[in-house]
mmCIF file of C-alpha atoms in Angstrom:
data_model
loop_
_atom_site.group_PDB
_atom_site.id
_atom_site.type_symbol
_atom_site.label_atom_id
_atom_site.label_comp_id
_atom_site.label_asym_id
_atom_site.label_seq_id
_atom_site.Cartn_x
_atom_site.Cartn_y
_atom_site.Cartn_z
ATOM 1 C CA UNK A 1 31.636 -23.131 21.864
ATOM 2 C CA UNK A 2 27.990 -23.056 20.245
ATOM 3 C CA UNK A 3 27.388 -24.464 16.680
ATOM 4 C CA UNK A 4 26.889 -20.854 16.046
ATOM 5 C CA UNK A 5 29.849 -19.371 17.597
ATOM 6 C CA UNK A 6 32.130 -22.141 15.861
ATOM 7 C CA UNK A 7 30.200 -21.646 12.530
ATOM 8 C CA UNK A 8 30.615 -17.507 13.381
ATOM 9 C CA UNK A 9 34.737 -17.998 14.040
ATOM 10 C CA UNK A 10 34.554 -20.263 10.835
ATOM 11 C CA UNK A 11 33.208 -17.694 8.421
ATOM 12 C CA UNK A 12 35.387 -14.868 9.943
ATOM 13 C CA UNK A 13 38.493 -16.890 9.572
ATOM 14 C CA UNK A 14 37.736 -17.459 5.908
ATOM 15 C CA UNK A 15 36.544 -13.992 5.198
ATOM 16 C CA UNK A 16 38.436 -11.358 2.943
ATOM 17 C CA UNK A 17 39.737 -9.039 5.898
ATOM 18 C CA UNK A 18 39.556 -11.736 9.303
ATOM 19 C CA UNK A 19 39.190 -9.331 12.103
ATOM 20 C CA UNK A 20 42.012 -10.232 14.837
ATOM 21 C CA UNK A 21 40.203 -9.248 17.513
ATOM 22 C CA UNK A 22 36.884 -10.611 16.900
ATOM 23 C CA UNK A 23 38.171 -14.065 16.236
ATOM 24 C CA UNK A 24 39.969 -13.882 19.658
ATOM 25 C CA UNK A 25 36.747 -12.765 21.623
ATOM 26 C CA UNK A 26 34.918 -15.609 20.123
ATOM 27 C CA UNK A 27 37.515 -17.946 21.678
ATOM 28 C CA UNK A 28 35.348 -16.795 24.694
ATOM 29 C CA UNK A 29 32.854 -18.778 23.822
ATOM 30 C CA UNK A 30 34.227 -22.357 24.807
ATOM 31 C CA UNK A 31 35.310 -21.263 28.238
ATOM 32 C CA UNK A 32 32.578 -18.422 29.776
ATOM 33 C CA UNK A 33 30.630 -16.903 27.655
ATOM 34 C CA UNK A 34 27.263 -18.322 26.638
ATOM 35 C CA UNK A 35 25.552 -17.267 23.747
ATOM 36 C CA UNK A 36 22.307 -18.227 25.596
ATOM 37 C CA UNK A 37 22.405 -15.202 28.106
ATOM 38 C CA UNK A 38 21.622 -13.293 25.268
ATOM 39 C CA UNK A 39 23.240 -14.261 21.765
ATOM 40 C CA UNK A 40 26.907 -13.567 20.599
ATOM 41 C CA UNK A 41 26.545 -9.665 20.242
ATOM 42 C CA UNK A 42 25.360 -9.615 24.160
ATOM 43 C CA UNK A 43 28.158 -11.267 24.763
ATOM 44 C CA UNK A 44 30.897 -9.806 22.641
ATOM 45 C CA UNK A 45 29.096 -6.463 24.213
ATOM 46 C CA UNK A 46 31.384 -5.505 27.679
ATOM 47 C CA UNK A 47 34.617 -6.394 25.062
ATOM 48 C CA UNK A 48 33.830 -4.206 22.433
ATOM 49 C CA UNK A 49 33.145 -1.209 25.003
ATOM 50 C CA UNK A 50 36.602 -2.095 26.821
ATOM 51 C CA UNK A 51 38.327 -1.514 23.419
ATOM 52 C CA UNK A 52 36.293 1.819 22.863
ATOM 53 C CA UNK A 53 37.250 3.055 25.743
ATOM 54 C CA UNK A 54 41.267 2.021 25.374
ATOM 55 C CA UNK A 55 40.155 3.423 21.840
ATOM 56 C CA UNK A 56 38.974 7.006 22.710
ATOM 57 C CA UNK A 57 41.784 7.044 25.876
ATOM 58 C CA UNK A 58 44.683 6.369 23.276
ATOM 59 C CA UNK A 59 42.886 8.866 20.891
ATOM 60 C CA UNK A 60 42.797 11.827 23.594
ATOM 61 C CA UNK A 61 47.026 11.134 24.070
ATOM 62 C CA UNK A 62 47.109 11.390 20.250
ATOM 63 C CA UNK A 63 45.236 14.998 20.365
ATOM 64 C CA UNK A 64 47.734 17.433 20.295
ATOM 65 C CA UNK A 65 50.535 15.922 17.965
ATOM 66 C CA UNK A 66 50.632 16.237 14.329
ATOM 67 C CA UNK A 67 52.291 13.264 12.624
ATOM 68 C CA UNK A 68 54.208 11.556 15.396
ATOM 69 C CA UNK A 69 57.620 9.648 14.631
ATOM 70 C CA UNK A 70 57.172 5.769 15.328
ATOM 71 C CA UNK A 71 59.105 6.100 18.550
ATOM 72 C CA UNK A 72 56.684 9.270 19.362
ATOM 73 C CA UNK A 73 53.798 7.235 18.410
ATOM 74 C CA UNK A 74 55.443 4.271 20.629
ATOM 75 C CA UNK A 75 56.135 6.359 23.856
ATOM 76 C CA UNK A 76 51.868 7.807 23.049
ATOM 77 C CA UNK A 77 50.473 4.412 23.431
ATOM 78 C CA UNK A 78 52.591 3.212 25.815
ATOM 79 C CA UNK A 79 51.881 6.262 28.167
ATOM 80 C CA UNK A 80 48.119 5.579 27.405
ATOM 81 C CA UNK A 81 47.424 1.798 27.101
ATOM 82 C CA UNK A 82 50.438 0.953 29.507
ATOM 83 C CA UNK A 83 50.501 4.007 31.929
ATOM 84 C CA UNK A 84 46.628 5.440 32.044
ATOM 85 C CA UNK A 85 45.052 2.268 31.240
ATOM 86 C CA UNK A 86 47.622 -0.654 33.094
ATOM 87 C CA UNK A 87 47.626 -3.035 30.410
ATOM 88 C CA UNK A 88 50.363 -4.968 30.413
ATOM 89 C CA UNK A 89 51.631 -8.474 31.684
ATOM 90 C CA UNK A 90 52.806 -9.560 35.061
ATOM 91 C CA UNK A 91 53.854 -12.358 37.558
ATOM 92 C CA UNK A 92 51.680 -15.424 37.049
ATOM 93 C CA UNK A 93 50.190 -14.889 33.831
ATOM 94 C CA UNK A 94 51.898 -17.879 31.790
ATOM 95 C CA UNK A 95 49.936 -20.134 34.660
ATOM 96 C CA UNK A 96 46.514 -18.916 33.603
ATOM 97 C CA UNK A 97 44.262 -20.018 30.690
ATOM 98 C CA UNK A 98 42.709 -16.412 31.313
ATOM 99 C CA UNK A 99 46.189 -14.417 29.490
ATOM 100 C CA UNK A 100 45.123 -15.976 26.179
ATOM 101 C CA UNK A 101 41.354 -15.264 26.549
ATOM 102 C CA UNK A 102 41.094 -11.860 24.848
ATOM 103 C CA UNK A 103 37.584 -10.897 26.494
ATOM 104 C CA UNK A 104 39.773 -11.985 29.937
ATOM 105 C CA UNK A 105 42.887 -9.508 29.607
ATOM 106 C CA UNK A 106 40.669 -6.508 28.307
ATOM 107 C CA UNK A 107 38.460 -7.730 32.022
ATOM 108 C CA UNK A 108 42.001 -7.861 34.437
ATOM 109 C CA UNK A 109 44.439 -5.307 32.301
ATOM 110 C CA UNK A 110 46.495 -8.441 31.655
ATOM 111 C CA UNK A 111 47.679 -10.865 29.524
ATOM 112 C CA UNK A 112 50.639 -13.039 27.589
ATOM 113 C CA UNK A 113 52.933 -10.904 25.465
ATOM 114 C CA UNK A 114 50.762 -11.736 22.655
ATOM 115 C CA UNK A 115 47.281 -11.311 23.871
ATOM 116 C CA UNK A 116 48.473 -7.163 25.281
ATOM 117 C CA UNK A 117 49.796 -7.029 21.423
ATOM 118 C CA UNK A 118 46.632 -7.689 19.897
ATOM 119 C CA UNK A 119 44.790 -5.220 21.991
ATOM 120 C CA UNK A 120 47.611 -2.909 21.022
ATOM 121 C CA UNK A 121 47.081 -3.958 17.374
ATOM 122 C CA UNK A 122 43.047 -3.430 17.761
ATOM 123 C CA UNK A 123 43.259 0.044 19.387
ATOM 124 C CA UNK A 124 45.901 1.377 17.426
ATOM 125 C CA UNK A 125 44.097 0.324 14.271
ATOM 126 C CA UNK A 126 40.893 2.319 14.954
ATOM 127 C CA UNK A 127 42.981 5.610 14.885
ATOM 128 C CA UNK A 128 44.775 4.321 11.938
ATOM 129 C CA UNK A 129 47.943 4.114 13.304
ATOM 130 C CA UNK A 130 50.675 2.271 11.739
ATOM 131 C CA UNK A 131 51.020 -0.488 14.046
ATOM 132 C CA UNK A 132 51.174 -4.809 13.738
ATOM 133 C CA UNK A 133 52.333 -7.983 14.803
ATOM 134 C CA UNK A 134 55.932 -9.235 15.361
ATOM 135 C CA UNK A 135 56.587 -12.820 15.762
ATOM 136 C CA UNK A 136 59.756 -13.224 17.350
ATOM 137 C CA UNK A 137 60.141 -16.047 19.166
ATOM 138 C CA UNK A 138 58.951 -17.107 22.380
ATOM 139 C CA UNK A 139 57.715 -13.341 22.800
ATOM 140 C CA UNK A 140 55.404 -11.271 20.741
ATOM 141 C CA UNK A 141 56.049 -7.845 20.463
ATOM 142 C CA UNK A 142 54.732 -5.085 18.314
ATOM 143 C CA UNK A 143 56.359 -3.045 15.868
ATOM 144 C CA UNK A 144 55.172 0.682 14.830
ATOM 145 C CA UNK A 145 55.810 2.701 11.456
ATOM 146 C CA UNK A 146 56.883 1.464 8.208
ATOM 147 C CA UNK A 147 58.085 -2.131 8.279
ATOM 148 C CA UNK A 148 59.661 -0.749 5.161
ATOM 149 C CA UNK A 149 61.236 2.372 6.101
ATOM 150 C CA UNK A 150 60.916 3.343 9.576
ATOM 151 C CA UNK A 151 59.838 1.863 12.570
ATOM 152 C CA UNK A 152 60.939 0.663 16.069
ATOM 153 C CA UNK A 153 59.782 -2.308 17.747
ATOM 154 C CA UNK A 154 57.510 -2.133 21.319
ATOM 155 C CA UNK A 155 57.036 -4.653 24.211
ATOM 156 C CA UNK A 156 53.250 -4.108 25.164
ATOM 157 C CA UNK A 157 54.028 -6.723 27.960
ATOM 158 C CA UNK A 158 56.375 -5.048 29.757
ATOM 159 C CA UNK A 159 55.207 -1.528 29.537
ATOM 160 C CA UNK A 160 55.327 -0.765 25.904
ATOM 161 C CA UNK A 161 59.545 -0.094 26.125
ATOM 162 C CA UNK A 162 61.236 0.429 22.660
ATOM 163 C CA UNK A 163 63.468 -2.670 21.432
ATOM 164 C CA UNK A 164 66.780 -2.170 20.191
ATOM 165 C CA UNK A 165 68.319 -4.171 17.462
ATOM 166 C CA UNK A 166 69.932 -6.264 20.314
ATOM 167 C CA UNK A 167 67.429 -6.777 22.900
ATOM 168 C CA UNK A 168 65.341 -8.218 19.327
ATOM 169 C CA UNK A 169 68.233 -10.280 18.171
ATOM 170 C CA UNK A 170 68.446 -11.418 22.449
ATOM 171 C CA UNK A 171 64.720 -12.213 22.614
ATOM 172 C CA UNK A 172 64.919 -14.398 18.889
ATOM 173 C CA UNK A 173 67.974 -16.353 20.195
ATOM 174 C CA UNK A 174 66.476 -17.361 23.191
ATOM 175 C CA UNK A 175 63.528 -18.591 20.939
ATOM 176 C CA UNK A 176 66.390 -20.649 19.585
ATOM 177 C CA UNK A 177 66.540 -18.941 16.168
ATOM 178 C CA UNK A 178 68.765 -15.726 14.758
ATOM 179 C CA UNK A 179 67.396 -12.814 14.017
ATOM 180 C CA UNK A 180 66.726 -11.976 10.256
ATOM 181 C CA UNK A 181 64.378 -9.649 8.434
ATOM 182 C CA UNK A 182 61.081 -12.315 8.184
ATOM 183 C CA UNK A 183 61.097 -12.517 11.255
ATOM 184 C CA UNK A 184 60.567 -8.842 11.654
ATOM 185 C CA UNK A 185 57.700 -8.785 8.844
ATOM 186 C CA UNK A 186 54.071 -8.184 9.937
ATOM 187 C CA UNK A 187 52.509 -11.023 11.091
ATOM 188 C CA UNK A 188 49.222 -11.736 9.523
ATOM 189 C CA UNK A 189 46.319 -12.301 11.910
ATOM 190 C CA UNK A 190 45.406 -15.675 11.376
ATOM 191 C CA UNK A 191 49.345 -16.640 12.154
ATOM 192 C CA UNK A 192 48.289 -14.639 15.111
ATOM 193 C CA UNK A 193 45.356 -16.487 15.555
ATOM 194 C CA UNK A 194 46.833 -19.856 15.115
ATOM 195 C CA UNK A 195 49.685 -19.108 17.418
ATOM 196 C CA UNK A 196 47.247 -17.741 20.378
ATOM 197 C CA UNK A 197 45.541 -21.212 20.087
ATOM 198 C CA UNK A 198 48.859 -22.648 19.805
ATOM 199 C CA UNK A 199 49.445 -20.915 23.235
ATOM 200 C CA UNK A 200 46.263 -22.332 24.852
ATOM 201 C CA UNK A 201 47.062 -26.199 23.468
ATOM 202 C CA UNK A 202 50.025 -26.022 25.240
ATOM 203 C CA UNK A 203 49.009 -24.514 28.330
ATOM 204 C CA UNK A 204 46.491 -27.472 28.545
ATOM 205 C CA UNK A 205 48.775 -30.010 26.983
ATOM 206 C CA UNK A 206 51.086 -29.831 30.281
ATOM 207 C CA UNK A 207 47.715 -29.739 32.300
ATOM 208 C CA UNK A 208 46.367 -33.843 31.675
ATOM 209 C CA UNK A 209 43.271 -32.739 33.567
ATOM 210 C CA UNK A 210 42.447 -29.754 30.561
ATOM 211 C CA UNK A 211 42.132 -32.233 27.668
ATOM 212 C CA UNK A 212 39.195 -30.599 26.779
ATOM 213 C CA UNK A 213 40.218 -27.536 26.481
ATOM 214 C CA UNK A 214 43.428 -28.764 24.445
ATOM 215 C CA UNK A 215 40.968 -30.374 22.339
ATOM 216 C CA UNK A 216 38.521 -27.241 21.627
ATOM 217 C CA UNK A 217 41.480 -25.309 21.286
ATOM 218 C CA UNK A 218 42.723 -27.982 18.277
ATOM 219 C CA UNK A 219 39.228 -27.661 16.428
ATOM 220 C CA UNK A 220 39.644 -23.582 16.630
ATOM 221 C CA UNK A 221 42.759 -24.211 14.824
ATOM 222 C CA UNK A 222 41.435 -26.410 12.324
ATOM 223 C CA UNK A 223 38.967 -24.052 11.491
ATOM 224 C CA UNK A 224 41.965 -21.880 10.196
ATOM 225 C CA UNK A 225 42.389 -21.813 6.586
ATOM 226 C CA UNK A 226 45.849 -22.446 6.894
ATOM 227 C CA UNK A 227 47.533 -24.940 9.812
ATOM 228 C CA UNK A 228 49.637 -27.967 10.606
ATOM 229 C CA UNK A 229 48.157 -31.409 9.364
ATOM 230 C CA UNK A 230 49.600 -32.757 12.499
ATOM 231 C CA UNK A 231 46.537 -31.204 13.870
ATOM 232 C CA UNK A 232 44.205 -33.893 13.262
ATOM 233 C CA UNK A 233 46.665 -36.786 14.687
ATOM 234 C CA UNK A 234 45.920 -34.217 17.969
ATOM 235 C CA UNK A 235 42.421 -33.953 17.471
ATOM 236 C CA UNK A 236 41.996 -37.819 16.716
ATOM 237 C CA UNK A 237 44.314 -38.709 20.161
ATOM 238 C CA UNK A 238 42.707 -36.168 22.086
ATOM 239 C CA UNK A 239 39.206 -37.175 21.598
ATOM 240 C CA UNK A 240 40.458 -40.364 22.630
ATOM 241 C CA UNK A 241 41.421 -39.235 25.935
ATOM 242 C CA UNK A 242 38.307 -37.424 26.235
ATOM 243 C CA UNK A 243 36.720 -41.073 26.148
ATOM 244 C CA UNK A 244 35.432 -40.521 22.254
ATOM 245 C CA UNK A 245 37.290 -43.821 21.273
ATOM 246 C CA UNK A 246 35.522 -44.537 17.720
ATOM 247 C CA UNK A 247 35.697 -41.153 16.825
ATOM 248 C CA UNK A 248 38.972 -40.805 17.396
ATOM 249 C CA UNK A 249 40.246 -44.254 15.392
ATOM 250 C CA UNK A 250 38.277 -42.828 12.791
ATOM 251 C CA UNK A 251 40.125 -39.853 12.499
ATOM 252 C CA UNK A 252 43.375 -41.446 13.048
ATOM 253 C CA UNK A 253 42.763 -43.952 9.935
ATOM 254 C CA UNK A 254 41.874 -40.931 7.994
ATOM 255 C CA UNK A 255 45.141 -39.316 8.748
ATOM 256 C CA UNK A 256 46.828 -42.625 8.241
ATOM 257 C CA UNK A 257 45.641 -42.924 4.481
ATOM 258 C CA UNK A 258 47.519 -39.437 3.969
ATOM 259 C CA UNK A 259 50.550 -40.717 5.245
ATOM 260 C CA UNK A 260 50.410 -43.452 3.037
ATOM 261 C CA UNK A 261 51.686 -41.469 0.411
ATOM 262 C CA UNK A 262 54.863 -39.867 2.118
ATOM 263 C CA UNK A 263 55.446 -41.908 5.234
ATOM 264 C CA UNK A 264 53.979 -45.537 5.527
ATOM 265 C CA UNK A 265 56.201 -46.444 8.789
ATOM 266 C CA UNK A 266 54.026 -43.885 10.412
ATOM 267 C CA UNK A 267 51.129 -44.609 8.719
ATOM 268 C CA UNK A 268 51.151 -48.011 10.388
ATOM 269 C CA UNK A 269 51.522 -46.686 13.462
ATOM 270 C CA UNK A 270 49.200 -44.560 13.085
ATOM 271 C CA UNK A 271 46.726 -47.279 12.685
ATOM 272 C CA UNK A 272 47.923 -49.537 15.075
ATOM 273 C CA UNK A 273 46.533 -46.691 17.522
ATOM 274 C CA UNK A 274 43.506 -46.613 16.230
ATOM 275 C CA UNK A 275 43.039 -50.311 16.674
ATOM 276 C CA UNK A 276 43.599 -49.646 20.178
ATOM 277 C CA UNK A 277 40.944 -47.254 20.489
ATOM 278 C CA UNK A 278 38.207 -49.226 19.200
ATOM 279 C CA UNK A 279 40.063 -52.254 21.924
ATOM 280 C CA UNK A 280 38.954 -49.816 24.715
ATOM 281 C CA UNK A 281 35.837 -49.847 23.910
ATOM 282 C CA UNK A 282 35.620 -53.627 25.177
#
């Protein structure tokens, strides 16, 4: 990612109203898009007319009905983002980096469970329909209506099918946590955000050979206003691997003075790592 990209993803992060999508398309940017063919709008451009057109597809399905249910409005953008458009997941996609590249799954029709969400999310949006995030675990899914009142929950990944209660509370347990009612709240888009670069870190993380990209995907996240501290032990290790040794053991003392206050055992090993960073420089 460009300086400008990185300071662009920055600013939109910390804005009033962070725009989900546009934060994911400027992921883009540290794999293949290059500002220099023509600046970040050029780039963003074949994106932005992808989701028009999944925009003005969904909007045609939406014509003739007159205040659709949430399981009306489900079955409408499944028939139209799912059916006309093929957007959905399918066999392979956990193995590619591409699934959590937004500007990728709007180019191939698909993507992880999360990544088909958000472009569910965007579209729906745009025709003001009632429709966000649901975290469950180990598999995003949407959920339409009032979070409130009335709604149902939608797979986007496999189709856009209606959840019941059960297939929700099966999908949660196999996450390794019971259903309750947070985790059915919307999910606000930087926790989308974070957990799409979560996604990509450990994609690379089991893939020694994609430090880089575990790295790049570690700075996103720090750019978030809100994320794990443990994030810059990862940074400071991983720009060790990446053969930035005195950058790294300065990070990693930094990070060891703020576990001085709460943790000192790990503090000092913490350290003890760094020294061994600036020993491989010999």
């Amino acid at each position: 990612m460009t300086e400008d990209s990185r300071e662009r993803f920055a600013a939109e992060a910390r804005g009033e109203t962070p725009d989900l999508a546009l934060l994911c398309l400027l992921m883009g940017f540290e794999t293949d898009l290059d500002p220099a063919d023509g600046g970040i709008e050029a780039c963003l451009a074949p994106a932005r007319r992808a989701l028009d057109r999944l925009g003005a597809l969904t909007a045609t399905a939406f014509r003739a009905v007159d205040q659709p249910s949430p399981a009306e409005t489900a079955a409408l953008l499944a028939g139209a983002l799912a059916g006309s458009a093929d957007l959905r997941g399918g066999p392979g996609v956990y193995k590619r980096l591409e699934s959590s590249l937004l500007h990728q799954v709007l180019r191939r029709g698909r993507g992880l469970p999360i990544t088909v969400s958000i472009v569910w999310i965007t579209v729906a949006r745009t025709l003001d329909l009632p429709v966000y995030g649901v975290a469950l675990p180990g598999h995003f899914v949407v959920g339409i209506g009032d979070p409130d009142g009335e709604y149902v929950l939608a797979d986007p990944f496999h189709g856009g099918r209606v959840l019941t209660r059960e297939e929700a509370e099966e999908i949660a347990e196999e996450g390794g946590y019971p259903l309750d009612e947070a985790l059915l709240r919307p999910a606000e888009p930087l926790d989308i955000v974070l957990r799409v670069l979560g996604n990509i870190r450990a994609w690379a993380a089991a893939r020694p050979e994609h430090a880089r990209t575990q790295l790049w995907a570690t700075e996103l996240s720090l750019l978030l206003p809100r994320h794990p501290a443990q994030l810059r032990l990862e940074r400071a290790e991983l720009l060790v691997k990446t053969g930035s040794f005195l950058a790294g053991a300065a990070e990693m003392d930094a990070y060891a003075e703020i576990l001085d206050a709460f943790d000192p055992e790990s503090a000092k090993r913490v350290r003890q790592e760094a020294r061994a960073a600036r020993y491989r420089l010999n």
